[in-house]
């Protein structure tokens, strides 16, 4: 059985509809096992030399380290922002049941 390493990707979206649409496509592509959406998130950030503010929906995607590059690439294509804040990282440790779920769910075959 192939060893699987868990990974996460964080990305704010402009609204819940966009977050759901992107999440559904990533699930269909088998690049993620789950998308947790955090509605009504307030964001403060610097943009074009000034302070900006926006209401956004934060999304945390659960995936594998092997799928991280493809996920980030497709997410960047699907996202409506010119500069989407897409951040991904591998997890140092995960529960064995979660690793099994990721192995079965995210585009892997042994």
Coordinates of C-alpha atoms in Angstrom, one line a residue:
X1 CA 0.0 0.0 0.0
X2 CA 1.3 3.4 -0.9
X3 CA 2.2 5.8 1.9
X4 CA 0.0 8.9 1.8
X5 CA 0.9 12.3 3.3
X6 CA -1.9 14.7 4.2
X7 CA -1.9 18.3 2.9
X8 CA -4.1 21.3 3.3
X9 CA -4.8 24.3 1.1
X10 CA -6.3 27.6 2.4
X11 CA -8.1 30.0 0.0
X12 CA -10.5 32.9 0.6
X13 CA -13.4 33.2 -2.0
X14 CA -15.6 36.2 -2.7
X15 CA -18.8 34.4 -1.6
X16 CA -20.4 31.1 -0.8
X17 CA -21.6 30.4 -4.3
X18 CA -18.0 30.7 -5.7
X19 CA -16.6 28.6 -2.8
X20 CA -19.2 25.8 -3.5
X21 CA -18.7 25.8 -7.2
X22 CA -14.9 25.6 -7.0
X23 CA -15.2 22.9 -4.2
X24 CA -17.6 20.8 -6.2
X25 CA -15.3 20.8 -9.3
X26 CA -12.2 20.0 -7.2
X27 CA -14.2 17.1 -5.6
X28 CA -15.2 15.8 -9.1
X29 CA -11.6 16.1 -10.3
X30 CA -10.6 14.0 -7.2
X31 CA -8.1 16.6 -6.1
X32 CA -9.6 17.0 -2.7
X33 CA -11.5 14.8 -0.2
X34 CA -13.2 17.7 1.6
X35 CA -13.7 21.5 1.6
X36 CA -14.6 23.2 4.8
X37 CA -16.2 26.6 4.2
X38 CA -16.1 29.4 6.7
X39 CA -18.7 32.0 5.8
X40 CA -18.8 35.6 6.8
X41 CA -15.1 36.0 7.2
X42 CA -13.9 39.6 7.3
X43 CA -10.6 40.3 5.6
X44 CA -8.3 43.3 5.9
X45 CA -5.4 43.5 3.5
X46 CA -3.1 45.8 1.6
X47 CA -3.9 46.1 -2.1
X48 CA -2.7 48.6 -4.7
X49 CA -0.9 50.6 -2.0
X50 CA -3.9 51.0 0.3
X51 CA -5.8 49.3 3.0
X52 CA -8.7 47.2 1.7
X53 CA -11.5 45.3 3.4
X54 CA -13.8 42.6 2.1
X55 CA -16.3 40.0 3.3
X56 CA -15.1 36.6 2.1
X57 CA -15.7 32.9 2.6
X58 CA -12.6 31.0 3.7
X59 CA -12.1 27.5 2.4
X60 CA -9.8 24.8 3.8
X61 CA -9.3 22.0 1.4
X62 CA -8.1 18.5 2.6
X63 CA -5.9 16.7 0.1
X64 CA -2.7 14.7 -0.3
X65 CA 0.9 15.9 -0.8
X66 CA 0.9 14.2 -4.2
X67 CA -2.1 16.3 -5.3
X68 CA -1.0 19.6 -3.9
X69 CA 0.6 21.0 -7.0
X70 CA -2.3 20.0 -9.3
X71 CA -4.8 21.3 -6.8
X72 CA -3.1 24.7 -6.4
X73 CA -2.8 25.0 -10.2
X74 CA -6.4 24.3 -11.0
X75 CA -7.7 26.3 -8.0
X76 CA -5.8 29.3 -9.4
X77 CA -7.5 28.8 -12.8
X78 CA -11.0 28.5 -11.3
X79 CA -10.7 31.4 -8.9
X80 CA -12.2 34.7 -9.9
X81 CA -9.6 36.9 -8.2
X82 CA -6.6 38.2 -10.2
X83 CA -4.3 37.3 -7.3
X84 CA -6.0 34.6 -5.2
X85 CA -4.4 34.0 -1.8
X86 CA -3.9 30.2 -2.2
X87 CA -1.6 28.7 0.4
X88 CA -0.8 25.0 0.6
X89 CA 1.3 22.9 3.0
X90 CA 1.9 19.3 4.0
X91 CA 0.9 18.0 7.4
X92 CA 3.6 16.5 9.6
X93 CA 1.1 14.1 11.2
X94 CA -2.4 12.8 10.7
X95 CA -4.7 10.2 12.1
X96 CA -4.3 6.9 10.3
X97 CA -8.1 6.8 9.5
X98 CA -7.8 10.2 7.8
X99 CA -4.8 9.0 5.8
X100 CA -6.8 6.0 4.6
X101 CA -9.7 8.2 3.7
X102 CA -7.5 10.5 1.7
X103 CA -5.8 7.6 0.0
X104 CA -9.2 6.2 -1.1
X105 CA -10.8 9.6 -2.0
X106 CA -8.1 11.7 -3.7
X107 CA -7.3 10.3 -7.1
X108 CA -5.0 7.5 -5.9
X109 CA -4.8 3.9 -6.9
X110 CA -2.5 1.3 -5.4

